[in-house]
PDB file of C-alpha atoms in Angstrom:
ATOM      1  CA  MET O  87     -36.795 -29.168  -3.864  1.00 46.00           C
ATOM      2  CA  LYS O  88     -39.771 -28.412  -1.617  1.00 48.00           C
ATOM      3  CA  ARG O  89     -42.935 -26.882  -2.906  1.00 50.00           C
ATOM      4  CA  GLY O  90     -43.486 -23.266  -1.925  1.00 50.00           C
ATOM      5  CA  LEU O  91     -45.004 -23.381   1.521  1.00 51.00           C
ATOM      6  CA  LEU O  92     -45.996 -20.266   3.345  1.00 52.00           C
ATOM      7  CA  PRO O  93     -46.484 -20.085   7.097  1.00 52.00           C
ATOM      8  CA  GLU O  94     -50.009 -19.236   8.011  1.00 51.00           C
ATOM      9  CA  PRO O  95     -50.234 -16.416  10.540  1.00 50.00           C
ATOM     10  CA  SER O  96     -51.300 -17.645  13.971  1.00 50.00           C
ATOM     11  CA  SER O  97     -54.252 -15.225  14.067  1.00 46.00           C
ATOM     12  CA  HIS O  98     -55.747 -16.940  11.014  1.00 46.00           C
ATOM     13  CA  SER O  99     -55.506 -20.479  12.331  1.00 45.00           C
ATOM     14  CA  ARG O 100     -58.293 -22.703  11.159  1.00 47.00           C
ATOM     15  CA  ALA O 101     -60.794 -24.176  13.550  1.00 45.00           C
ATOM     16  CA  SER O 102     -60.588 -27.536  11.845  1.00 46.00           C
ATOM     17  CA  SER O 103     -57.026 -28.025  13.029  1.00 44.00           C
ATOM     18  CA  SER O 104     -56.860 -30.333  16.007  1.00 46.00           C
ATOM     19  CA  SER O 105     -53.212 -29.637  16.767  1.00 46.00           C
ATOM     20  CA  SER O 106     -52.689 -28.490  20.350  1.00 47.00           C
ATOM     21  CA  SER O 107     -49.114 -27.239  19.827  1.00 49.00           C
ATOM     22  CA  ASN O 108     -48.180 -23.602  19.400  1.00 53.00           C
ATOM     23  CA  GLN O 109     -46.559 -24.404  16.048  1.00 52.00           C
ATOM     24  CA  PRO O 110     -47.716 -22.288  13.100  1.00 51.00           C
ATOM     25  CA  HIS O 111     -49.706 -24.074  10.436  1.00 52.00           C
ATOM     26  CA  TYR O 112     -48.389 -24.233   6.901  1.00 52.00           C
ATOM     27  CA  ARG O 113     -50.646 -23.943   3.912  1.00 53.00           C
ATOM     28  CA  ASP O 114     -49.918 -24.844   0.337  1.00 51.00           C
ATOM     29  CA  PRO O 115     -50.940 -21.858  -1.802  1.00 52.00           C
ATOM     30  CA  MET O 116     -51.921 -24.252  -4.596  1.00 53.00           C
ATOM     31  CA  ARG O 117     -54.532 -26.020  -2.465  1.00 50.00           C
ATOM     32  CA  LEU O 118     -57.479 -24.078  -1.255  1.00 51.00           C
ATOM     33  CA  GLY O 119     -59.780 -25.270   1.503  1.00 53.00           C
ATOM     34  CA  ASN O 120     -60.437 -28.980   0.980  1.00 54.00           C
ATOM     35  CA  SER O 121     -60.952 -31.569   3.701  1.00 51.00           C
ATOM     36  CA  ALA O 122     -57.415 -32.964   3.556  1.00 64.00           C
ATOM     37  CA  ASP O 123     -55.896 -29.629   4.658  1.00 69.00           C
ATOM     38  CA  ALA O 124     -55.647 -30.634   8.311  1.00 68.00           C
ATOM     39  CA  ALA O 125     -53.757 -33.842   7.546  1.00 69.00           C
ATOM     40  CA  TYR O 126     -51.599 -32.008   5.036  1.00 71.00           C
ATOM     41  CA  ASP O 127     -50.784 -29.303   7.603  1.00 71.00           C
ATOM     42  CA  GLN O 128     -49.711 -31.882  10.178  1.00 71.00           C
ATOM     43  CA  MET O 129     -47.527 -33.655   7.639  1.00 67.00           C
ATOM     44  CA  THR O 130     -45.976 -30.357   6.563  1.00 70.00           C
ATOM     45  CA  GLN O 131     -45.154 -29.506  10.175  1.00 70.00           C
ATOM     46  CA  LEU O 132     -43.318 -32.774  10.575  1.00 70.00           C
ATOM     47  CA  MET O 133     -41.349 -32.318   7.345  1.00 69.00           C
ATOM     48  CA  ASN O 134     -40.581 -28.608   7.839  1.00 67.00           C
ATOM     49  CA  PRO O 135     -39.358 -28.030  11.384  1.00 60.00           C
ATOM     50  CA  THR O 136     -39.825 -24.651  12.956  1.00 61.00           C
ATOM     51  CA  PRO O 137     -36.821 -22.600  14.053  1.00 56.00           C
ATOM     52  CA  SER O 138     -37.088 -23.990  17.586  1.00 55.00           C
ATOM     53  CA  GLU O 139     -36.828 -27.493  16.164  1.00 50.00           C
ATOM     54  CA  ASP O 140     -33.841 -26.449  14.027  1.00 50.00           C
ATOM     55  CA  SER O 141     -31.735 -26.092  17.149  1.00 53.00           C
ATOM     56  CA  ASP O 142     -32.224 -29.812  17.730  1.00 53.00           C
ATOM     57  CA  ALA O 143     -30.690 -30.572  14.327  1.00 53.00           C
ATOM     58  CA  THR O 144     -27.258 -30.820  15.927  1.00 59.00           C
ATOM     59  CA  THR O 145     -28.392 -33.701  18.116  1.00 65.00           C
ATOM     60  CA  ASN O 146     -29.927 -35.500  15.151  1.00 69.00           C
ATOM     61  CA  PRO O 147     -27.594 -34.911  12.194  1.00 69.00           C
ATOM     62  CA  PRO O 148     -29.080 -35.377   8.756  1.00 75.00           C
ATOM     63  CA  VAL O 149     -28.629 -38.747   7.120  1.00 84.00           C
ATOM     64  CA  LEU O 150     -26.026 -38.509   4.366  1.00 82.00           C
ATOM     65  CA  THR O 151     -25.533 -40.691   1.349  1.00 90.00           C
ATOM     66  CA  PRO O 152     -22.236 -42.601   1.261  1.00 90.00           C
ATOM     67  CA  GLU O 153     -20.906 -40.189  -1.373  1.00 92.00           C
ATOM     68  CA  GLU O 154     -21.882 -37.158   0.718  1.00 91.00           C
ATOM     69  CA  ALA O 155     -20.353 -38.714   3.834  1.00 91.00           C
ATOM     70  CA  PHE O 156     -17.152 -39.462   1.914  1.00 94.00           C
ATOM     71  CA  ARG O 157     -17.021 -35.892   0.587  1.00 93.00           C
ATOM     72  CA  GLN O 158     -17.639 -34.487   4.058  1.00 93.00           C
ATOM     73  CA  ARG O 159     -14.861 -36.631   5.590  1.00 94.00           C
ATOM     74  CA  LEU O 160     -12.567 -35.667   2.738  1.00 95.00           C
ATOM     75  CA  LEU O 161     -13.304 -31.971   3.260  1.00 95.00           C
ATOM     76  CA  GLU O 162     -12.719 -32.315   7.015  1.00 96.00           C
ATOM     77  CA  LYS O 163      -9.385 -34.083   6.403  1.00 96.00           C
ATOM     78  CA  GLN O 164      -8.354 -31.444   3.890  1.00 96.00           C
ATOM     79  CA  SER O 165      -9.279 -28.688   6.315  1.00 96.00           C
ATOM     80  CA  GLN O 166      -7.318 -30.379   9.094  1.00 96.00           C
ATOM     81  CA  GLN O 167      -4.315 -30.867   6.793  1.00 96.00           C
ATOM     82  CA  LYS O 168      -4.449 -27.220   5.733  1.00 96.00           C
ATOM     83  CA  SER O 169      -4.507 -26.202   9.378  1.00 96.00           C
ATOM     84  CA  GLU O 170      -1.523 -28.446  10.160  1.00 96.00           C
ATOM     85  CA  ILE O 171       0.365 -27.134   7.135  1.00 96.00           C
ATOM     86  CA  SER O 172      -0.343 -23.573   8.224  1.00 96.00           C
ATOM     87  CA  GLN O 173       0.943 -24.339  11.724  1.00 96.00           C
ATOM     88  CA  GLN O 174       4.050 -25.986  10.272  1.00 97.00           C
ATOM     89  CA  LYS O 175       4.676 -22.985   8.027  1.00 97.00           C
ATOM     90  CA  SER O 176       4.372 -20.687  11.028  1.00 96.00           C
ATOM     91  CA  GLU O 177       6.810 -22.870  12.973  1.00 97.00           C
ATOM     92  CA  ILE O 178       9.239 -22.895  10.034  1.00 97.00           C
ATOM     93  CA  GLU O 179       9.085 -19.098   9.762  1.00 97.00           C
ATOM     94  CA  ARG O 180       9.687 -18.793  13.507  1.00 97.00           C
ATOM     95  CA  MET O 181      12.691 -21.137  13.260  1.00 97.00           C
ATOM     96  CA  LYS O 182      14.051 -19.177  10.276  1.00 97.00           C
ATOM     97  CA  LYS O 183      13.872 -15.967  12.301  1.00 97.00           C
ATOM     98  CA  ILE O 184      15.678 -17.639  15.206  1.00 97.00           C
ATOM     99  CA  ILE O 185      18.400 -18.939  12.872  1.00 97.00           C
ATOM    100  CA  GLU O 186      18.817 -15.534  11.204  1.00 97.00           C
ATOM    101  CA  ASP O 187      19.068 -13.881  14.620  1.00 96.00           C
ATOM    102  CA  GLN O 188      21.701 -16.399  15.718  1.00 96.00           C
ATOM    103  CA  GLU O 189      23.637 -15.885  12.477  1.00 95.00           C
ATOM    104  CA  ARG O 190      23.615 -12.112  13.070  1.00 95.00           C
ATOM    105  CA  ARG O 191      24.840 -12.602  16.644  1.00 94.00           C
ATOM    106  CA  ILE O 192      27.572 -15.004  15.512  1.00 94.00           C
ATOM    107  CA  ALA O 193      28.667 -12.579  12.784  1.00 93.00           C
ATOM    108  CA  ALA O 194      28.756  -9.728  15.309  1.00 92.00           C
ATOM    109  CA  GLN O 195      30.744 -11.872  17.746  1.00 92.00           C
ATOM    110  CA  SER O 196      33.102 -12.920  14.957  1.00 92.00           C
ATOM    111  CA  ILE O 197      33.701  -9.298  14.017  1.00 92.00           C
ATOM    112  CA  ASP O 198      34.181  -8.422  17.687  1.00 91.00           C
ATOM    113  CA  ILE O 199      36.645 -11.296  18.099  1.00 92.00           C
ATOM    114  CA  ASP O 200      38.491 -10.279  14.918  1.00 92.00           C
ATOM    115  CA  VAL O 201      38.761  -6.705  16.172  1.00 92.00           C
ATOM    116  CA  ARG O 202      40.000  -7.842  19.591  1.00 93.00           C
ATOM    117  CA  VAL O 203      42.546 -10.266  18.111  1.00 94.00           C
ATOM    118  CA  GLU O 204      43.740  -7.620  15.681  1.00 94.00           C
ATOM    119  CA  ALA O 205      44.118  -5.130  18.538  1.00 95.00           C
ATOM    120  CA  GLN O 206      46.007  -7.703  20.621  1.00 95.00           C
ATOM    121  CA  VAL O 207      48.316  -8.541  17.707  1.00 96.00           C
ATOM    122  CA  GLU O 208      48.969  -4.862  17.041  1.00 96.00           C
ATOM    123  CA  ALA O 209      49.656  -4.243  20.735  1.00 96.00           C
ATOM    124  CA  ARG O 210      52.067  -7.208  20.878  1.00 96.00           C
ATOM    125  CA  LEU O 211      53.823  -6.047  17.707  1.00 96.00           C
ATOM    126  CA  ALA O 212      54.175  -2.549  19.139  1.00 96.00           C
ATOM    127  CA  GLU O 213      55.551  -4.039  22.364  1.00 96.00           C
ATOM    128  CA  LEU O 214      58.062  -6.191  20.459  1.00 96.00           C
ATOM    129  CA  LYS O 215      59.054  -3.220  18.307  1.00 96.00           C
ATOM    130  CA  THR O 216      59.583  -1.132  21.420  1.00 95.00           C
ATOM    131  CA  GLN O 217      61.664  -3.902  23.019  1.00 95.00           C
ATOM    132  CA  MET O 218      63.708  -4.340  19.845  1.00 95.00           C
ATOM    133  CA  LEU O 219      64.331  -0.606  19.545  1.00 95.00           C
ATOM    134  CA  GLN O 220      65.284  -0.402  23.209  1.00 94.00           C
ATOM    135  CA  SER O 221      67.696  -3.310  22.784  1.00 93.00           C
ATOM    136  CA  MET O 222      69.200  -1.684  19.705  1.00 92.00           C
ATOM    137  CA  ASP O 223      69.518   1.626  21.551  1.00 90.00           C
ATOM    138  CA  ASP O 224      71.265  -0.129  24.428  1.00 90.00           C
ATOM    139  CA  ARG O 225      73.747  -1.811  22.061  1.00 88.00           C
ATOM    140  CA  VAL O 226      74.409   1.396  20.144  1.00 86.00           C
ATOM    141  CA  LEU O 227      74.994   3.251  23.400  1.00 86.00           C
ATOM    142  CA  GLU O 228      77.276   0.466  24.530  1.00 83.00           C
ATOM    143  CA  LEU O 229      79.228   0.631  21.272  1.00 84.00           C
ATOM    144  CA  ILE O 230      79.389   4.399  21.245  1.00 82.00           C
ATOM    145  CA  ARG O 231      80.347   4.709  24.857  1.00 75.00           C
ATOM    146  CA  ILE O 232      84.082   4.450  25.035  1.00 60.00           C
ATOM    147  CA  PRO O 233      85.388   4.603  28.557  1.00 58.00           C
ATOM    148  CA  MET O 234      88.416   6.666  28.816  1.00 47.00           C
ATOM    149  CA  LEU O 235      91.520   5.236  30.414  1.00 43.00           C
ATOM    150  CA  GLY O 236      93.604   7.413  32.634  1.00 46.00           C
ATOM    151  CA  SER O 237      95.579   9.061  29.737  1.00 48.00           C
ATOM    152  CA  GLY O 238      92.644   9.553  27.479  1.00 52.00           C
ATOM    153  CA  ALA O 239      93.376   6.541  25.312  1.00 51.00           C
ATOM    154  CA  PRO O 240      90.318   4.711  24.026  1.00 53.00           C
ATOM    155  CA  ALA O 241      89.437   1.404  25.590  1.00 54.00           C
ATOM    156  CA  VAL O 242      89.528  -1.773  23.555  1.00 55.00           C
ATOM    157  CA  LEU O 243      86.111  -3.154  22.681  1.00 55.00           C
ATOM    158  CA  PRO O 244      85.289  -6.640  23.869  1.00 56.00           C
ATOM    159  CA  GLU O 245      86.097  -9.261  21.240  1.00 58.00           C
ATOM    160  CA  ASP O 246      82.564 -10.532  20.765  1.00 54.00           C
ATOM    161  CA  GLU O 247      81.418  -7.055  19.859  1.00 52.00           C
ATOM    162  CA  THR O 248      84.253  -6.131  17.487  1.00 51.00           C
ATOM    163  CA  ASP O 249      83.842  -6.163  13.766  1.00 52.00           C
ATOM    164  CA  GLU O 250      86.558  -7.370  11.485  1.00 52.00           C
ATOM    165  CA  GLU O 251      86.480  -3.988   9.802  1.00 51.00           C
ATOM    166  CA  VAL O 252      87.593  -2.218  12.989  1.00 50.00           C
ATOM    167  CA  GLY O 253      91.187  -3.179  12.469  1.00 51.00           C
ATOM    168  CA  ASP O 254      92.823  -2.849   9.045  1.00 51.00           C
ATOM    169  CA  GLY O 255      95.470  -5.476   9.717  1.00 51.00           C
ATOM    170  CA  GLU O 256      98.263  -3.024  10.510  1.00 52.00           C
ATOM    171  CA  ASP O 257     100.126  -2.860  13.769  1.00 53.00           C
ATOM    172  CA  ASP O 258      98.161  -0.665  16.053  1.00 52.00           C
ATOM    173  CA  GLY O 259     100.787  -0.597  18.777  1.00 55.00           C
ATOM    174  CA  THR O 260     102.193   2.789  17.734  1.00 54.00           C
ATOM    175  CA  PHE O 261      98.928   4.639  17.543  1.00 53.00           C
ATOM    176  CA  GLY O 262      99.314   8.361  17.353  1.00 53.00           C
ATOM    177  CA  GLU O 263     103.082   8.422  16.714  1.00 52.00           C
ATOM    178  CA  ASP O 264     104.552   9.733  13.487  1.00 53.00           C
ATOM    179  CA  GLU O 265     106.686   7.440  11.456  1.00 46.00           C
TER     180      GLU O 265
END
């Protein structure tokens, strides 16, 4: 720790100082006016740089002990690792959002596909039902329609369309005559 040094105002500069620079002189409040003050002031100026000399501190970094240098490198590495981890976390969050967005789009497409397939299946079923009903109507009309022969006698149905129940096994040759 440095002893309490106070800058001496430039208007009170001592005549005994041989320094030609515009640097302020520093005076130890514990020492009052002895002959070694000039040498002490010069030494204090060298040890305590002025603010204009502080800007040069970046070009001449302070000498660090091996432990301090190790700690500084360790802190720099930790800071760099924290920065990299933060960037990786940001990238992971961005990728998660992309994946969630894609999952939502896939789910929406899946629902859309399900709805379209269901509509197509229902339309095909309705078409088949209509075709089946039309075919049944045609057959029923064909079975019901009995062309009349010249005397009004019913026509015989084609064999492939007759049921075994149509005839009861009796002789049908005398249809309509009383026995």
